[in-house]
Coordinates of C-alpha atoms and ligand atoms in Angstrom, one line a residue:
M1 CA 16.5 -3.1 9.2
F2 CA 14.1 -0.7 9.2
E3 CA 14.9 2.0 11.1
T4 CA 12.5 3.1 13.7
D5 CA 13.9 4.6 16.4
L6 CA 11.2 4.5 19.4
T7 CA 13.7 4.3 22.8
G8 CA 11.5 6.2 25.4
V9 CA 8.1 5.9 23.0
P10 CA 6.1 3.2 25.3
Q11 CA 4.5 -0.1 23.5
T12 CA 0.8 0.4 23.8
S13 CA -1.1 -2.6 23.8
A14 CA -3.6 -3.2 20.5
T15 CA -6.1 -5.0 23.4
G16 CA -9.2 -3.0 23.0
G17 CA -9.7 0.4 20.8
V18 CA -7.8 3.4 20.3
P19 CA -7.6 6.5 21.8
D20 CA -10.6 10.0 21.6
A21 CA -10.0 11.8 18.9
E22 CA -8.1 14.7 20.7
R23 CA -5.7 12.1 21.4
M24 CA -5.1 10.8 18.0
D25 CA -4.8 14.6 16.9
D26 CA -1.9 15.4 19.3
L27 CA -0.1 11.9 18.5
V28 CA -0.5 12.3 14.3
A29 CA 0.9 15.4 15.2
H30 CA 3.4 14.3 17.2
A31 CA 4.2 12.0 14.4
H32 CA 4.5 14.8 12.1
A33 CA 6.7 16.7 14.0
R34 CA 9.2 14.5 15.4
Y35 CA 10.6 13.5 11.4
A36 CA 9.6 16.7 10.0
D37 CA 13.5 17.9 10.5
L38 CA 14.7 14.2 9.2
D39 CA 16.6 14.6 6.0
E40 CA 17.6 11.4 5.0
G41 CA 17.0 9.1 2.0
E42 CA 17.2 9.7 -1.7
V43 CA 13.7 10.7 -3.9
A44 CA 13.5 8.2 -6.8
D45 CA 14.6 9.5 -10.2
Y46 CA 14.3 6.4 -12.1
I47 CA 10.7 7.5 -13.6
P48 CA 12.4 11.2 -14.5
I49 CA 9.5 13.5 -13.3
L50 CA 9.8 12.0 -10.1
A51 CA 13.1 13.5 -9.3
E52 CA 11.9 16.5 -9.7
A53 CA 9.5 16.1 -6.0
D54 CA 10.1 18.5 -3.0
R55 CA 12.0 16.2 -0.6
S56 CA 10.9 18.1 2.8
W57 CA 7.2 17.5 1.6
F58 CA 5.8 15.5 4.4
G59 CA 2.3 15.2 5.1
V60 CA 0.9 12.0 8.2
A61 CA -3.0 11.4 8.3
L62 CA -4.9 8.7 9.8
T63 CA -8.4 7.8 9.4
D64 CA -10.1 6.2 12.3
A65 CA -13.1 2.8 11.5
R66 CA -15.3 5.3 12.6
G67 CA -14.4 8.3 9.7
G68 CA -12.5 10.5 11.7
S69 CA -9.7 12.1 10.2
H70 CA -6.5 13.4 12.2
V71 CA -3.8 15.2 10.3
A72 CA -0.5 16.9 10.2
G73 CA 1.9 18.8 7.3
D74 CA 1.6 18.5 3.7
V75 CA -1.6 15.9 3.1
D76 CA -3.0 17.7 0.9
V77 CA 0.0 17.4 -1.3
A78 CA -0.8 15.2 -5.2
F79 CA 1.5 12.6 -6.1
S80 CA 1.3 9.6 -7.6
I81 CA 0.1 6.0 -6.4
Q82 CA 2.3 4.0 -7.7
S83 CA 3.1 0.5 -6.3
I84 CA 0.3 1.0 -3.2
S85 CA -2.0 0.6 -6.5
K86 CA -1.3 -3.1 -6.4
A87 CA -3.0 -3.2 -2.9
F88 CA -6.4 -2.1 -4.2
V89 CA -6.2 -3.5 -7.6
F90 CA -5.6 -6.7 -5.7
A91 CA -8.9 -6.2 -3.9
L92 CA -10.8 -5.2 -7.1
A93 CA -9.5 -8.8 -9.1
C94 CA -10.0 -10.8 -5.4
E95 CA -13.5 -9.0 -5.2
A96 CA -14.3 -10.2 -9.3
L97 CA -12.5 -13.7 -9.5
G98 CA -12.0 -15.5 -5.6
H99 CA -9.7 -16.5 -2.8
E100 CA -9.3 -19.4 -4.8
A101 CA -8.0 -18.4 -8.0
I102 CA -5.6 -15.4 -6.8
H103 CA -4.1 -18.3 -5.4
D104 CA -3.9 -20.6 -7.9
V105 CA -3.0 -17.9 -10.6
V106 CA -0.7 -15.6 -8.8
G107 CA 0.3 -17.0 -5.4
V108 CA 0.4 -15.7 -2.4
N109 CA 4.0 -16.1 -1.3
N110 CA 6.5 -14.0 -0.7
T111 CA 10.2 -13.8 -3.6
G112 CA 12.4 -12.4 -1.4
L113 CA 14.2 -10.7 -3.9
A114 CA 13.0 -7.1 -5.2
F115 CA 9.6 -6.2 -6.6
N116 CA 10.8 -5.6 -10.3
S117 CA 13.3 -8.9 -10.2
V118 CA 13.0 -10.9 -13.7
V119 CA 15.3 -14.0 -11.7
A120 CA 12.2 -14.1 -9.4
V121 CA 9.8 -15.2 -11.9
E122 CA 12.4 -17.8 -13.6
L123 CA 13.7 -19.3 -10.1
N124 CA 9.1 -20.1 -9.9
D125 CA 8.7 -21.2 -13.6
G126 CA 6.7 -18.7 -14.4
S127 CA 4.8 -17.6 -11.4
P128 CA 4.5 -14.0 -10.5
M129 CA 4.4 -15.3 -7.1
N130 CA 2.1 -12.2 -5.8
S131 CA -0.1 -9.3 -6.6
M132 CA 2.7 -6.9 -4.5
V133 CA 5.7 -7.6 -7.3
N134 CA 5.7 -6.2 -10.8
A135 CA 5.3 -9.2 -12.2
G136 CA 2.6 -10.6 -10.5
A137 CA 0.7 -6.9 -10.3
I138 CA 0.5 -7.1 -13.5
A139 CA -1.2 -10.1 -14.0
T140 CA -3.4 -9.0 -11.2
T141 CA -4.9 -6.2 -13.3
A142 CA -4.7 -8.6 -17.0
L143 CA -6.8 -10.9 -14.4
L144 CA -9.6 -8.3 -14.1
P145 CA -12.7 -8.9 -16.0
A146 CA -13.7 -6.5 -18.6
A147 CA -14.4 -6.6 -22.4
H148 CA -11.7 -4.4 -23.8
A149 CA -8.5 -2.5 -22.6
D150 CA -10.9 1.6 -21.6
E151 CA -13.6 -0.9 -19.6
R152 CA -10.9 -2.9 -17.6
W153 CA -9.3 0.6 -16.8
Q154 CA -12.7 2.7 -16.2
R155 CA -13.2 -0.5 -13.6
I156 CA -9.7 0.3 -12.3
R157 CA -10.0 4.2 -11.6
D158 CA -14.1 3.6 -10.6
G159 CA -12.6 1.5 -8.4
L160 CA -9.9 3.0 -6.3
S161 CA -12.0 6.0 -6.4
R162 CA -14.3 4.0 -4.2
F163 CA -12.1 3.4 -1.5
A164 CA -10.6 6.8 -1.7
G165 CA -14.4 8.2 -1.5
R166 CA -14.0 10.9 -4.3
P167 CA -13.2 10.5 -8.5
L168 CA -8.6 10.2 -8.9
A169 CA -7.9 11.8 -12.0
L170 CA -4.7 10.3 -13.9
D171 CA -1.3 11.6 -13.7
G172 CA -1.0 12.8 -17.4
E173 CA 2.9 13.9 -16.9
V174 CA 3.9 10.7 -14.6
Y175 CA 1.5 8.1 -17.5
R176 CA 4.1 9.8 -19.9
S177 CA 7.8 9.8 -18.1
E178 CA 7.2 6.0 -16.8
S179 CA 5.3 4.9 -20.2
F180 CA 8.8 5.9 -21.8
T181 CA 10.8 4.0 -19.3
N182 CA 9.6 1.0 -18.1
H183 CA 11.2 -1.1 -20.6
R184 CA 11.9 -3.3 -17.5
N185 CA 8.5 -3.9 -16.9
Q186 CA 7.1 -4.8 -21.0
A187 CA 9.8 -7.4 -20.6
L188 CA 8.5 -8.6 -17.3
A189 CA 4.8 -8.6 -19.1
R190 CA 6.7 -10.6 -22.4
L191 CA 7.8 -13.2 -20.0
L192 CA 4.9 -14.3 -18.1
Q193 CA 3.5 -14.4 -21.8
S194 CA 6.1 -16.9 -22.6
Y195 CA 5.3 -19.6 -19.5
D196 CA 1.8 -18.7 -20.4
R197 CA 0.6 -16.8 -17.3
L198 CA -1.0 -13.4 -19.1
A199 CA -4.7 -12.9 -19.5
I200 CA -4.2 -10.6 -21.9
D201 CA -2.0 -8.8 -24.3
P202 CA 1.9 -7.7 -22.7
V203 CA 1.8 -4.6 -24.4
E204 CA -2.0 -3.9 -22.7
A205 CA -1.2 -5.1 -19.3
V206 CA 1.5 -2.7 -18.7
D207 CA -0.1 0.4 -20.6
L208 CA -2.8 -0.6 -17.4
Y209 CA -0.4 -1.1 -14.4
T210 CA 1.7 1.9 -15.7
R211 CA -1.7 4.2 -15.6
Q212 CA -2.9 2.6 -12.8
C213 CA 1.0 3.6 -11.1
S214 CA 0.0 7.2 -11.9
L215 CA -3.3 8.2 -10.5
S216 CA -3.2 10.7 -8.2
V217 CA -3.2 10.9 -4.4
T218 CA -3.1 12.4 -1.3
A219 CA -1.7 11.3 2.1
R220 CA -5.3 11.9 3.2
D221 CA -6.6 9.5 0.4
L222 CA -3.7 7.1 1.3
A223 CA -5.5 7.1 4.9
V224 CA -9.4 6.8 3.4
M225 CA -8.5 4.0 1.4
G226 CA -6.9 2.1 3.8
A227 CA -9.1 2.5 6.4
T228 CA -11.6 1.1 3.9
L229 CA -9.4 -2.0 4.3
A230 CA -9.6 -2.0 8.1
H231 CA -13.0 -1.7 8.0
G232 CA -14.6 -4.3 6.7
G233 CA -14.4 -3.4 2.9
V234 CA -16.6 0.0 3.6
N235 CA -15.6 3.0 3.0
P236 CA -16.0 4.1 6.9
V237 CA -16.3 7.9 5.4
T238 CA -19.2 7.6 2.6
G239 CA -20.2 4.9 4.0
D240 CA -19.5 2.6 0.3
R241 CA -19.4 -1.1 0.7
V242 CA -16.5 -1.1 -1.6
V243 CA -15.3 -4.6 -1.3
S244 CA -16.7 -7.9 0.7
A245 CA -14.8 -8.5 4.2
D246 CA -13.8 -11.0 3.1
T247 CA -11.8 -9.7 0.2
A248 CA -10.6 -6.9 3.2
R249 CA -9.4 -9.6 4.7
D250 CA -7.6 -11.5 1.7
T251 CA -5.6 -8.0 0.7
L252 CA -4.2 -7.6 4.5
S253 CA -3.1 -10.5 5.2
L254 CA -0.6 -10.3 1.5
L255 CA 0.0 -7.2 2.5
A256 CA 0.9 -8.1 6.1
S257 CA 3.8 -10.9 4.4
C258 CA 4.3 -9.2 0.7
G259 CA 3.6 -5.4 1.3
M260 CA 6.9 -4.1 2.0
Y261 CA 8.8 -6.3 -0.9
E262 CA 12.0 -8.3 0.4
R263 CA 11.5 -6.3 3.9
S264 CA 8.4 -7.0 3.8
G265 CA 9.6 -9.4 7.2
E266 CA 11.3 -6.3 8.8
W267 CA 8.6 -4.2 8.6
L268 CA 6.4 -6.9 10.0
F269 CA 8.6 -7.3 13.1
E270 CA 9.1 -3.3 13.3
I271 CA 5.7 -2.3 13.0
G272 CA 3.2 -5.1 13.1
L273 CA 0.7 -3.9 10.5
P274 CA -0.6 -5.1 7.2
A275 CA 0.8 -1.7 4.9
K276 CA 2.2 -1.2 1.1
S277 CA 4.5 1.6 -0.2
G278 CA 5.0 3.5 -3.3
V279 CA 8.5 5.0 -5.4
A280 CA 6.6 8.3 -4.9
G281 CA 6.9 8.7 -1.2
G282 CA 3.4 6.8 -0.3
I283 CA 2.5 4.4 2.5
V284 CA 0.1 2.9 4.3
A285 CA -0.5 0.9 6.9
I286 CA -3.6 -0.7 7.7
A287 CA -4.7 -1.5 11.6
P288 CA -7.6 -3.8 11.2
G289 CA -10.7 -2.7 13.3
K290 CA -8.9 0.6 14.2
G291 CA -8.4 2.6 11.0
A292 CA -4.9 3.3 8.7
V293 CA -2.2 5.9 8.3
G294 CA -1.3 7.5 4.9
T295 CA 2.3 9.2 4.5
F296 CA 3.5 11.3 2.3
S297 CA 7.3 11.9 1.7
P298 CA 9.8 11.6 -1.0
P299 CA 13.0 10.7 0.3
L300 CA 13.6 6.5 0.6
D301 CA 15.6 4.4 1.9
P302 CA 17.9 1.8 -0.9
A303 CA 14.7 -0.8 -0.7
G304 CA 12.5 1.9 -2.1
N305 CA 10.6 2.9 1.4
S306 CA 10.2 6.4 2.4
V307 CA 12.1 7.2 5.4
R308 CA 10.0 9.7 6.9
G309 CA 6.7 7.6 6.6
Q310 CA 8.2 4.7 8.2
R311 CA 9.0 6.3 11.2
A312 CA 6.3 8.3 11.2
C313 CA 4.1 4.8 10.7
A314 CA 6.0 3.3 13.5
Y315 CA 5.8 6.0 16.2
L316 CA 2.0 5.7 15.4
S317 CA 1.6 2.0 15.4
R318 CA 3.2 1.8 18.9
A319 CA 1.9 5.0 20.7
L320 CA -1.6 4.1 19.8
G321 CA -1.7 0.0 19.6
L322 CA -1.6 -0.6 16.6
N323 CA 0.6 -3.6 16.4
L324 CA -1.1 -6.6 15.7
F325 CA 1.1 -8.7 17.9
A326 CA 1.3 -6.9 21.0
S327 CA -1.6 -8.0 22.9
A328 CA -1.7 -7.5 27.2
P329 CA -3.1 -9.7 29.3
L330 CA -7.3 -9.3 30.1
T331 CA -7.6 -8.4 33.6
S332 CA -10.5 -10.1 36.0
S333 CA -13.4 -7.5 34.6
D334 CA -12.3 -8.5 30.9
A335 CA -13.4 -12.0 31.5
A336 CA -16.7 -12.4 29.8
S337 CA -17.1 -15.5 28.2
P338 CA -18.8 -17.9 30.3
E339 CA -15.5 -20.2 30.9
G340 CA -13.5 -17.1 31.7
V341 CA -10.3 -16.8 29.8
L342 CA -8.7 -16.9 33.9
S343 CA -10.4 -19.3 34.9
Ligands
LIG401 N1 5.2 2.0 -11.5 C1 6.6 1.7 -10.5 C2 7.2 0.8 -11.5 O1 6.4 -0.6 -11.7 C3 6.2 1.3 -9.0 C4 7.2 0.8 -8.1 C5 7.3 0.9 -6.9 O2 6.4 2.1 -6.1 O3 7.3 0.6 -6.6 O4 8.3 0.8 -11.1

């Protein structure tokens, strides 16, 4: 169960817009203050360099759909994007190949199993299942059209940079640390190859996937990247159309069902937003049409989700009325259609 601890926080309905900028600043500051002293969870160490993170780091950023920024705490500390890259590489692949191809070649259903599961591939006749688990993410990266590995990498880095609205750099230390220890991802790529489900050489596919996971971001970046998906594919800060509105929609629906791995159902039940987390401690949670929350705090729960980050997202979802499922009845003055919803 996701720990949310929202006793006493009234549920604001998702009907209508978001509050004014000052109120959003206050709520983000409050989300940070409320959980800054919560010292639970473990910092990931299966990628050795990640264990060096400071467990007290905590940043909360919200970018609204008009590009307004509301931040508190360590929002400019850089960390590796890790699995959160899967959401944005999926968007690039979906944009390039289309809705049908992604649906047919990779799949869009949750595995119900861990993010790096080999069993999930075996149980599903070699299908990578969805782009948010490692097998599906490696298969998705391999699908990006390019003449060679360098061009494919440029495409990923440039695409994710446009989502962030600034050039994102590779963290070489993270890339090397993960390259020496990513045996399981190499095994997954070989397994996909054995089922003829990988479009390029498995060594190249895993190398590219490892690079995309090693891109360096901040909580502030995650909020802008998410807000681009919340804003029909247009970066609300730079005005750059990064992907189409259809691709943004498809990405968010996939995140809703698969973004938090095998705990996606619990996340949706508690927080009600499409989201993606990464093992370095980042989370991005997206409220379509409203904006996105980016959080960073390294200690993780047993499923690999940042403990402070999930609490801050839960708080903001409730207090700002972001939960997609929290509606309120229309009042008579809201009934604008000729038939009138209330008539
Ligand atoms: N690069 C990491 C891996 O493949 C990403 C995992 C994650 O962030 O969940 O293991």
